[in-house]
Short mmCIF file of C-alpha atoms and ligand atoms in Angstrom, two decimals:
data_model
loop_
_atom_site.label_atom_id
_atom_site.label_comp_id
_atom_site.label_asym_id
_atom_site.label_seq_id
_atom_site.Cartn_x
_atom_site.Cartn_y
_atom_site.Cartn_z
CA UNK A 1 3.59 -6.53 -10.86
CA UNK A 2 6.82 -8.49 -11.66
CA UNK A 3 8.52 -7.57 -14.92
CA UNK A 4 8.62 -9.91 -17.74
CA UNK A 5 12.27 -9.96 -18.83
CA UNK A 6 12.17 -12.97 -21.18
CA UNK A 7 13.23 -10.99 -24.30
CA UNK A 8 16.77 -10.99 -25.68
CA UNK A 9 16.92 -8.23 -27.95
CA UNK A 10 20.45 -8.36 -28.81
CA UNK A 11 20.44 -5.65 -31.33
CA UNK A 12 19.64 -3.01 -29.01
CA UNK A 13 22.60 -0.52 -28.74
CA UNK A 14 24.06 0.98 -25.53
CA UNK A 15 23.02 4.60 -24.83
CA UNK A 16 26.07 6.74 -24.76
CA UNK A 17 25.60 9.81 -22.61
CA UNK A 18 27.66 13.06 -23.07
CA UNK A 19 29.19 13.92 -19.74
CA UNK A 20 29.68 17.80 -20.69
CA UNK A 21 26.26 18.19 -21.80
CA UNK A 22 24.89 16.38 -18.70
CA UNK A 23 26.82 18.61 -16.28
CA UNK A 24 26.14 21.80 -18.53
CA UNK A 25 22.48 21.14 -18.10
CA UNK A 26 22.49 20.54 -14.32
CA UNK A 27 24.45 23.70 -13.85
CA UNK A 28 22.18 25.48 -16.22
CA UNK A 29 18.99 24.30 -14.24
CA UNK A 30 20.78 25.33 -10.75
CA UNK A 31 20.77 28.99 -12.13
CA UNK A 32 17.03 29.11 -11.72
CA UNK A 33 16.54 30.26 -8.23
CA UNK A 34 20.21 30.22 -7.46
CA UNK A 35 21.17 31.14 -3.72
CA UNK A 36 25.02 31.04 -3.29
CA UNK A 37 25.86 27.39 -4.04
CA UNK A 38 22.47 25.99 -3.70
CA UNK A 39 18.85 26.71 -4.95
CA UNK A 40 15.50 28.07 -3.66
CA UNK A 41 12.79 26.79 -6.12
CA UNK A 42 9.54 25.95 -4.46
CA UNK A 43 7.12 24.28 -6.49
CA UNK A 44 5.08 26.23 -9.00
CA UNK A 45 6.77 29.71 -7.83
CA UNK A 46 7.53 31.85 -10.72
CA UNK A 47 11.14 30.79 -10.91
CA UNK A 48 10.05 26.98 -10.56
CA UNK A 49 7.69 27.62 -13.59
CA UNK A 50 10.42 29.22 -15.62
CA UNK A 51 12.68 26.30 -14.79
CA UNK A 52 9.93 23.89 -15.94
CA UNK A 53 9.50 25.92 -19.29
CA UNK A 54 13.23 25.63 -19.76
CA UNK A 55 13.25 21.81 -19.32
CA UNK A 56 10.24 21.49 -21.64
CA UNK A 57 12.38 23.34 -24.45
CA UNK A 58 15.14 20.96 -23.66
CA UNK A 59 12.92 18.03 -23.88
CA UNK A 60 11.69 19.11 -27.38
CA UNK A 61 15.08 19.82 -28.66
CA UNK A 62 15.98 16.31 -27.77
CA UNK A 63 12.95 15.29 -30.08
CA UNK A 64 10.51 14.26 -27.44
CA UNK A 65 6.84 14.83 -27.48
CA UNK A 66 6.80 17.01 -24.33
CA UNK A 67 4.12 19.08 -22.23
CA UNK A 68 3.62 20.54 -18.76
CA UNK A 69 0.54 18.83 -17.38
CA UNK A 70 -2.30 20.19 -15.38
CA UNK A 71 -0.48 19.96 -11.97
CA UNK A 72 3.01 21.03 -13.12
CA UNK A 73 4.66 17.66 -14.12
CA UNK A 74 6.77 18.13 -17.13
CA UNK A 75 6.74 14.99 -19.27
CA UNK A 76 8.64 14.01 -22.45
CA UNK A 77 7.84 10.88 -24.47
CA UNK A 78 9.59 9.00 -27.24
CA UNK A 79 7.02 7.75 -29.85
CA UNK A 80 7.15 4.21 -28.44
CA UNK A 81 3.85 2.44 -27.49
CA UNK A 82 5.58 0.90 -24.44
CA UNK A 83 8.06 3.16 -22.42
CA UNK A 84 10.29 2.99 -19.44
CA UNK A 85 9.66 6.06 -17.12
CA UNK A 86 12.56 7.76 -15.71
CA UNK A 87 12.69 10.85 -13.50
CA UNK A 88 12.50 12.68 -10.28
CA UNK A 89 11.66 16.29 -9.20
CA UNK A 90 12.92 19.74 -9.93
CA UNK A 91 11.42 21.64 -7.07
CA UNK A 92 13.55 22.28 -3.94
CA UNK A 93 13.02 22.75 -0.16
CA UNK A 94 13.55 26.51 0.98
CA UNK A 95 17.26 27.14 0.57
CA UNK A 96 18.00 23.63 -0.70
CA UNK A 97 20.77 22.15 -2.73
CA UNK A 98 21.26 22.12 -6.49
CA UNK A 99 21.10 18.19 -6.87
CA UNK A 100 18.25 16.96 -4.87
CA UNK A 101 15.86 15.81 -7.62
CA UNK A 102 17.34 17.89 -10.29
CA UNK A 103 20.19 15.38 -10.95
CA UNK A 104 17.74 12.49 -11.52
CA UNK A 105 15.78 14.63 -13.90
CA UNK A 106 18.75 15.68 -15.99
CA UNK A 107 19.88 12.13 -15.92
CA UNK A 108 16.61 11.27 -17.48
CA UNK A 109 16.92 14.21 -20.06
CA UNK A 110 20.45 13.21 -21.17
CA UNK A 111 19.54 9.46 -21.53
CA UNK A 112 16.50 10.16 -23.60
CA UNK A 113 18.61 12.82 -25.68
CA UNK A 114 21.44 10.26 -26.22
CA UNK A 115 18.81 7.62 -27.20
CA UNK A 116 16.96 9.88 -29.60
CA UNK A 117 20.32 10.83 -31.20
CA UNK A 118 21.19 7.32 -31.61
CA UNK A 119 17.99 6.74 -33.82
CA UNK A 120 15.57 6.01 -30.88
CA UNK A 121 14.93 2.45 -32.32
CA UNK A 122 13.43 -0.61 -30.89
CA UNK A 123 10.16 -1.55 -29.31
CA UNK A 124 10.84 -0.17 -25.90
CA UNK A 125 11.02 3.86 -25.53
CA UNK A 126 11.38 6.22 -22.76
CA UNK A 127 9.26 8.63 -20.90
CA UNK A 128 10.95 11.26 -18.55
CA UNK A 129 9.30 13.12 -16.02
CA UNK A 130 10.06 16.07 -13.56
CA UNK A 131 7.31 15.49 -10.98
CA UNK A 132 5.92 18.64 -9.36
CA UNK A 133 6.19 19.43 -5.62
CA UNK A 134 7.95 16.37 -4.31
CA UNK A 135 9.25 18.54 -1.51
CA UNK A 136 5.65 19.47 -0.11
CA UNK A 137 5.17 23.14 -0.68
CA UNK A 138 1.37 22.20 -1.26
CA UNK A 139 1.57 18.48 -0.39
CA UNK A 140 4.75 16.31 -0.58
CA UNK A 141 4.71 13.88 -3.58
CA UNK A 142 2.14 15.91 -5.26
CA UNK A 143 3.08 15.43 -8.86
CA UNK A 144 3.86 11.54 -8.52
CA UNK A 145 0.68 11.01 -6.67
CA UNK A 146 -1.48 12.74 -9.40
CA UNK A 147 0.51 10.86 -12.04
CA UNK A 148 -0.46 7.32 -10.74
CA UNK A 149 -4.10 8.70 -9.75
CA UNK A 150 -3.73 8.48 -5.93
CA UNK A 151 -4.42 12.03 -5.74
CA UNK A 152 -7.67 13.61 -6.74
CA UNK A 153 -6.41 16.69 -8.66
CA UNK A 154 -9.69 18.57 -8.41
CA UNK A 155 -9.77 18.51 -4.59
CA UNK A 156 -6.16 18.97 -4.26
CA UNK A 157 -6.60 22.36 -5.76
CA UNK A 158 -7.69 23.74 -2.51
CA UNK A 159 -4.39 22.89 -0.84
CA UNK A 160 -2.39 25.97 0.11
CA UNK A 161 1.43 26.65 0.16
CA UNK A 162 3.55 28.30 2.99
CA UNK A 163 2.55 31.69 1.54
CA UNK A 164 -1.24 30.89 1.67
CA UNK A 165 -1.41 30.43 -2.16
CA UNK A 166 -3.88 27.75 -3.21
CA UNK A 167 -2.63 25.15 -5.74
CA UNK A 168 -5.51 26.26 -7.82
CA UNK A 169 -4.14 29.86 -7.98
CA UNK A 170 -0.53 28.55 -8.66
CA UNK A 171 -1.73 26.37 -11.62
CA UNK A 172 -3.69 29.35 -12.95
CA UNK A 173 -0.83 31.69 -12.66
CA UNK A 174 1.45 28.93 -14.41
CA UNK A 175 -1.11 29.01 -17.29
CA UNK A 176 -1.93 25.29 -16.80
CA UNK A 177 -5.53 25.59 -16.01
CA UNK A 178 -6.57 23.62 -19.16
CA UNK A 179 -3.66 21.39 -19.44
CA UNK A 180 -4.64 17.62 -19.16
CA UNK A 181 -2.96 15.55 -16.42
CA UNK A 182 -0.22 13.05 -17.59
CA UNK A 183 -1.36 9.58 -16.29
CA UNK A 184 0.29 6.30 -15.46
CA UNK A 185 -1.06 3.49 -17.83
CA UNK A 186 0.00 -0.14 -17.24
CA UNK A 187 -0.21 -1.05 -20.80
CA UNK A 188 2.39 1.72 -21.67
CA UNK A 189 4.62 2.24 -18.76
CA UNK A 190 6.81 -0.80 -17.99
CA UNK A 191 9.06 0.41 -15.05
CA UNK A 192 10.26 3.32 -13.18
CA UNK A 193 13.75 4.25 -12.57
CA UNK A 194 14.84 7.16 -10.21
CA UNK A 195 18.45 8.34 -9.61
CA UNK A 196 18.98 10.56 -6.59
CA UNK A 197 21.77 11.97 -4.42
CA UNK A 198 22.03 9.72 -1.16
CA UNK A 199 21.46 12.71 1.04
CA UNK A 200 23.32 11.00 3.90
CA UNK A 201 26.96 10.04 4.62
CA UNK A 202 27.02 6.26 4.03
CA UNK A 203 28.40 5.82 0.65
CA UNK A 204 31.08 8.36 1.22
CA UNK A 205 32.14 6.73 4.55
CA UNK A 206 32.49 3.58 2.93
CA UNK A 207 34.32 5.08 -0.03
CA UNK A 208 31.66 3.73 -2.55
CA UNK A 209 30.22 5.42 -5.55
CA UNK A 210 26.87 3.87 -6.35
CA UNK A 211 24.23 2.79 -3.96
CA UNK A 212 21.37 0.39 -5.14
CA UNK A 213 18.32 1.05 -3.20
CA UNK A 214 16.50 -2.08 -1.76
CA UNK A 215 13.73 -0.37 -0.21
CA UNK A 216 12.52 3.12 0.97
CA UNK A 217 11.84 3.01 4.77
CA UNK A 218 8.52 3.43 6.19
CA UNK A 219 7.90 6.03 8.94
CA UNK A 220 5.60 6.13 12.06
CA UNK A 221 5.00 9.23 13.99
CA UNK A 222 3.80 9.20 17.62
CA UNK A 223 2.73 11.90 20.27
CA UNK A 224 3.09 10.63 23.74
CA UNK A 225 1.41 12.68 26.54
CA UNK A 226 1.94 12.18 30.14
CA UNK A 227 -0.43 13.76 32.70
CA UNK A 228 0.83 14.24 36.22
CA UNK A 229 0.29 17.03 38.76
CA UNK A 230 1.95 20.51 39.18
CA UNK A 231 3.45 20.95 42.59
CA UNK A 232 6.05 22.94 44.29
CA UNK A 233 9.53 21.82 43.22
CA UNK A 234 10.91 22.50 46.69
CA UNK A 235 8.44 21.57 49.17
CA UNK A 236 7.07 18.23 47.50
CA UNK A 237 9.20 15.07 48.46
CA UNK A 238 10.28 13.08 45.60
CA UNK A 239 8.27 9.98 46.36
CA UNK A 240 4.99 12.11 46.58
CA UNK A 241 5.19 13.82 43.10
CA UNK A 242 3.43 12.88 39.93
CA UNK A 243 6.22 14.07 37.72
CA UNK A 244 5.04 14.03 34.12
CA UNK A 245 8.55 15.25 32.88
CA UNK A 246 10.29 12.48 34.73
CA UNK A 247 8.10 9.84 33.11
CA UNK A 248 8.77 11.44 29.86
CA UNK A 249 12.57 11.13 30.21
CA UNK A 250 12.44 7.49 31.21
CA UNK A 251 10.08 6.71 28.29
CA UNK A 252 12.56 8.28 25.97
CA UNK A 253 15.60 6.39 27.35
CA UNK A 254 13.90 2.99 27.52
CA UNK A 255 12.37 3.34 24.03
CA UNK A 256 15.91 4.05 22.69
CA UNK A 257 17.24 1.15 24.51
CA UNK A 258 14.31 -1.13 22.98
CA UNK A 259 15.26 0.15 19.35
CA UNK A 260 19.04 -0.51 19.91
CA UNK A 261 18.14 -4.06 21.14
CA UNK A 262 15.43 -5.01 18.69
CA UNK A 263 15.86 -2.77 15.76
CA UNK A 264 17.63 -3.67 12.66
CA UNK A 265 20.86 -2.16 11.45
CA UNK A 266 18.76 0.41 9.43
CA UNK A 267 16.30 1.37 12.27
CA UNK A 268 16.47 5.17 13.14
CA UNK A 269 14.46 7.00 15.70
CA UNK A 270 14.13 10.63 16.74
CA UNK A 271 12.77 12.38 19.57
CA UNK A 272 12.09 15.66 17.84
CA UNK A 273 10.07 17.84 20.34
CA UNK A 274 9.42 18.05 24.03
CA UNK A 275 6.94 20.29 25.68
CA UNK A 276 6.70 20.45 29.45
CA UNK A 277 3.86 22.48 31.07
CA UNK A 278 3.79 24.77 32.89
CA UNK A 279 7.55 24.83 32.06
CA UNK A 280 9.37 26.54 34.94
CA UNK A 281 12.29 25.19 37.16
CA UNK A 282 10.25 25.51 40.21
CA UNK A 283 7.17 23.70 39.32
CA UNK A 284 6.77 19.96 38.79
CA UNK A 285 5.73 19.30 35.30
CA UNK A 286 1.98 18.54 35.13
CA UNK A 287 2.04 17.60 31.36
CA UNK A 288 4.66 16.41 29.26
CA UNK A 289 4.51 15.82 25.45
CA UNK A 290 6.98 13.84 23.18
CA UNK A 291 6.98 13.75 19.51
CA UNK A 292 8.83 10.82 18.29
CA UNK A 293 9.27 9.25 14.97
CA UNK A 294 11.10 6.06 13.78
CA UNK A 295 11.77 4.41 10.44
CA UNK A 296 12.85 1.14 9.19
CA UNK A 297 12.28 -0.78 5.74
CA UNK A 298 10.33 -3.51 7.50
CA UNK A 299 6.80 -3.05 8.17
CA UNK A 300 6.77 -5.81 10.70
CA UNK A 301 9.49 -4.30 12.70
CA UNK A 302 7.73 -0.80 12.70
CA UNK A 303 4.77 -2.90 14.13
CA UNK A 304 7.00 -4.10 16.86
CA UNK A 305 8.39 -0.82 17.88
CA UNK A 306 4.82 0.65 17.69
CA UNK A 307 3.85 -1.97 20.24
CA UNK A 308 6.75 -0.86 22.29
CA UNK A 309 5.74 2.65 22.31
CA UNK A 310 2.28 1.82 23.99
CA UNK A 311 3.84 -0.70 26.41
CA UNK A 312 6.77 1.36 27.61
CA UNK A 313 4.48 4.54 27.98
CA UNK A 314 2.11 2.44 30.00
CA UNK A 315 4.92 1.01 32.33
CA UNK A 316 6.79 4.33 33.04
CA UNK A 317 3.33 5.92 33.66
CA UNK A 318 2.62 3.45 36.46
CA UNK A 319 6.05 3.84 38.03
CA UNK A 320 5.85 7.73 38.32
CA UNK A 321 1.98 7.78 39.29
CA UNK A 322 0.96 9.57 36.00
CA UNK A 323 -1.26 8.63 33.05
CA UNK A 324 0.01 8.14 29.54
CA UNK A 325 -1.69 8.63 26.15
CA UNK A 326 0.25 7.40 23.12
CA UNK A 327 -1.31 8.57 19.82
CA UNK A 328 -0.02 7.28 16.43
CA UNK A 329 0.06 10.65 14.34
CA UNK A 330 1.10 9.47 10.95
CA UNK A 331 2.37 6.27 9.22
CA UNK A 332 4.00 5.97 5.64
CA UNK A 333 4.39 2.40 4.61
CA UNK A 334 7.86 1.17 3.31
CA UNK A 335 8.28 0.57 -0.41
CA UNK A 336 10.17 -2.20 -1.77
CA UNK A 337 12.17 -1.93 -4.83
CA UNK A 338 11.65 -4.43 -7.69
CA UNK A 339 14.08 -7.45 -7.19
CA UNK A 340 14.95 -7.77 -10.93
CA UNK A 341 15.63 -3.84 -11.23
CA UNK A 342 17.77 -4.08 -8.13
CA UNK A 343 19.79 -6.82 -9.91
CA UNK A 344 19.95 -4.93 -13.24
CA UNK A 345 21.25 -1.72 -11.52
CA UNK A 346 23.77 -3.77 -9.53
CA UNK A 347 25.02 -5.39 -12.79
CA UNK A 348 25.11 -2.15 -14.48
CA UNK A 349 27.56 -0.60 -11.65
CA UNK A 350 29.68 -3.70 -11.61
CA UNK A 351 30.01 -3.12 -15.52
CA UNK A 352 31.92 -0.01 -14.73
CA UNK A 353 34.17 -1.72 -12.18
CA UNK A 354 32.55 -0.47 -9.14
CA UNK A 355 31.07 -2.16 -6.16
CA UNK A 356 27.59 -1.09 -5.57
CA UNK A 357 26.09 -0.87 -1.99
CA UNK A 358 22.63 -2.22 -1.50
CA UNK A 359 21.02 0.09 1.13
CA UNK A 360 17.74 1.43 2.06
CA UNK A 361 16.70 4.99 1.55
CA UNK A 362 16.08 6.86 4.70
CA UNK A 363 14.22 9.64 2.78
CA UNK A 364 11.03 9.60 0.96
CA UNK A 365 11.18 9.76 -2.86
CA UNK A 366 8.69 9.92 -5.81
CA UNK A 367 9.93 6.25 -6.25
CA UNK A 368 7.92 5.25 -3.14
CA UNK A 369 4.75 6.19 -4.81
CA UNK A 370 5.57 4.84 -8.23
CA UNK A 371 6.62 1.54 -6.45
CA UNK A 372 2.92 0.89 -5.63
CA UNK A 373 2.01 0.81 -9.28
CA UNK A 374 4.84 -0.46 -11.27
CA UNK A 375 8.08 -2.15 -10.88
CA UNK A 376 10.50 0.45 -9.49
CA UNK A 377 14.34 0.93 -9.11
CA UNK A 378 16.42 3.47 -7.56
CA UNK A 379 20.07 4.47 -7.74
CA UNK A 380 22.16 6.63 -5.32
CA UNK A 381 25.33 8.55 -5.72
CA UNK A 382 27.29 9.88 -2.69
CA UNK A 383 26.66 13.28 -1.05
CA UNK A 384 29.80 15.20 -0.07
CA UNK A 385 29.88 15.10 3.86
CA UNK A 386 26.38 13.57 3.83
CA UNK A 387 25.03 17.01 3.34
CA UNK A 388 21.53 17.75 1.76
CA UNK A 389 18.63 19.94 2.06
CA UNK A 390 21.14 22.68 2.50
CA UNK A 391 22.81 25.23 0.26
CA UNK A 392 26.06 23.17 0.79
CA UNK A 393 24.72 20.04 -0.86
CA UNK A 394 27.18 18.74 -3.57
CA UNK A 395 28.58 15.56 -5.39
CA UNK A 396 31.83 15.07 -7.13
CA UNK A 397 31.50 15.46 -10.89
CA UNK A 398 32.96 12.12 -11.38
CA UNK A 399 30.26 10.58 -9.37
CA UNK A 400 27.57 12.39 -11.10
CA UNK A 401 28.71 11.07 -14.44
CA UNK A 402 29.40 7.67 -13.31
CA UNK A 403 25.75 7.51 -11.84
CA UNK A 404 24.44 8.68 -15.27
CA UNK A 405 26.26 5.95 -17.06
CA UNK A 406 25.08 3.29 -14.74
CA UNK A 407 21.56 4.34 -15.12
CA UNK A 408 21.88 4.55 -18.94
CA UNK A 409 23.40 1.03 -18.89
CA UNK A 410 20.45 -0.32 -16.77
CA UNK A 411 17.97 1.31 -19.11
CA UNK A 412 19.77 -0.57 -22.15
CA UNK A 413 19.62 -3.87 -20.40
CA UNK A 414 15.78 -3.32 -19.64
CA UNK A 415 15.15 -2.35 -23.41
CA UNK A 416 16.92 -5.67 -24.34
CA UNK A 417 14.99 -7.74 -22.02
CA UNK A 418 11.47 -6.21 -21.64
ZN1 ZN B 1 14.62 14.61 -3.64
#
């Protein structure tokens, strides 16, 4: 799946984006589902479909052949037989921010628009996409999975959203029942590029404007259950208890210490839920359940941490006279970004006089799906105060414009060399 970058098409002109038009369209898109300074635009809700129709119109005005496919993906194409795919998503989490996904889609629109305005010449064209339901109203990464053929669009239609509406009903309501699916074709689609806000505080803390994603981290989820015995909390001597809660606490502390000692600089972990049963101050916990997840860009390291979950839970259970059951409940594999695209994005940033930060993405993105099928690269711009998935999400206009210019330059280099 490596890129052949042997061409040197030196007559390919740079793509000059228009910052006012870019910011204007981003603000216009944010009007659909506006809530205060943020946006509530769940996938295939009435307002989301309105936003998709607006985007479709903008793509057509730009001179693209555009359509909304049978699962809600909005796709615009230049007439070229080989194309670079650029995109992200325009649906949001409940009461989300105005940039998460939307920024990357409007970057793609502006780059395609500027490219077509400049004549749209050359062998390599563009395909721009707003993937449907990245945020998982029906299921996470729905549109990108359908695009690459990982998801069976027919059985997916039984999936329901938080209001109990099926995808089938939502697609019907959106008038997309007979729309064909847009599909990835390795003979046509050369590479995928996604720009996104960082959604974390790292770039801002380092005073940097551009992050180049090296990998999207993998995630493992575990449920660890300790079974002891309920006893009177006043009359049972400490040495004679089978305290499931105490075992859980020991486990949590020791697993965290193991992660600190053996994890990478990018390892994160989260004990997100604890349940103690029966759950009273005067009863020794008979059952204790811990929901744990951890993330890292390295699959090997994720395996090491998974082994530690099993080993440490067995050890603490023996010490506390309880039993332990550790069950893996989900696993998402890490996605490596293409090394050539990392290099091209890095150079494009340097071309604007800024030092890019190579960094993993701690959040999932459509790019992690695309990376399994074509060479994929990803660019980050800073999030003010690291805030995201919240109405307060924002990025400086200067950073937004710079990100678009860097992405446009990376597209130009690819068009010269592919
Ligand atoms: Zn997103």
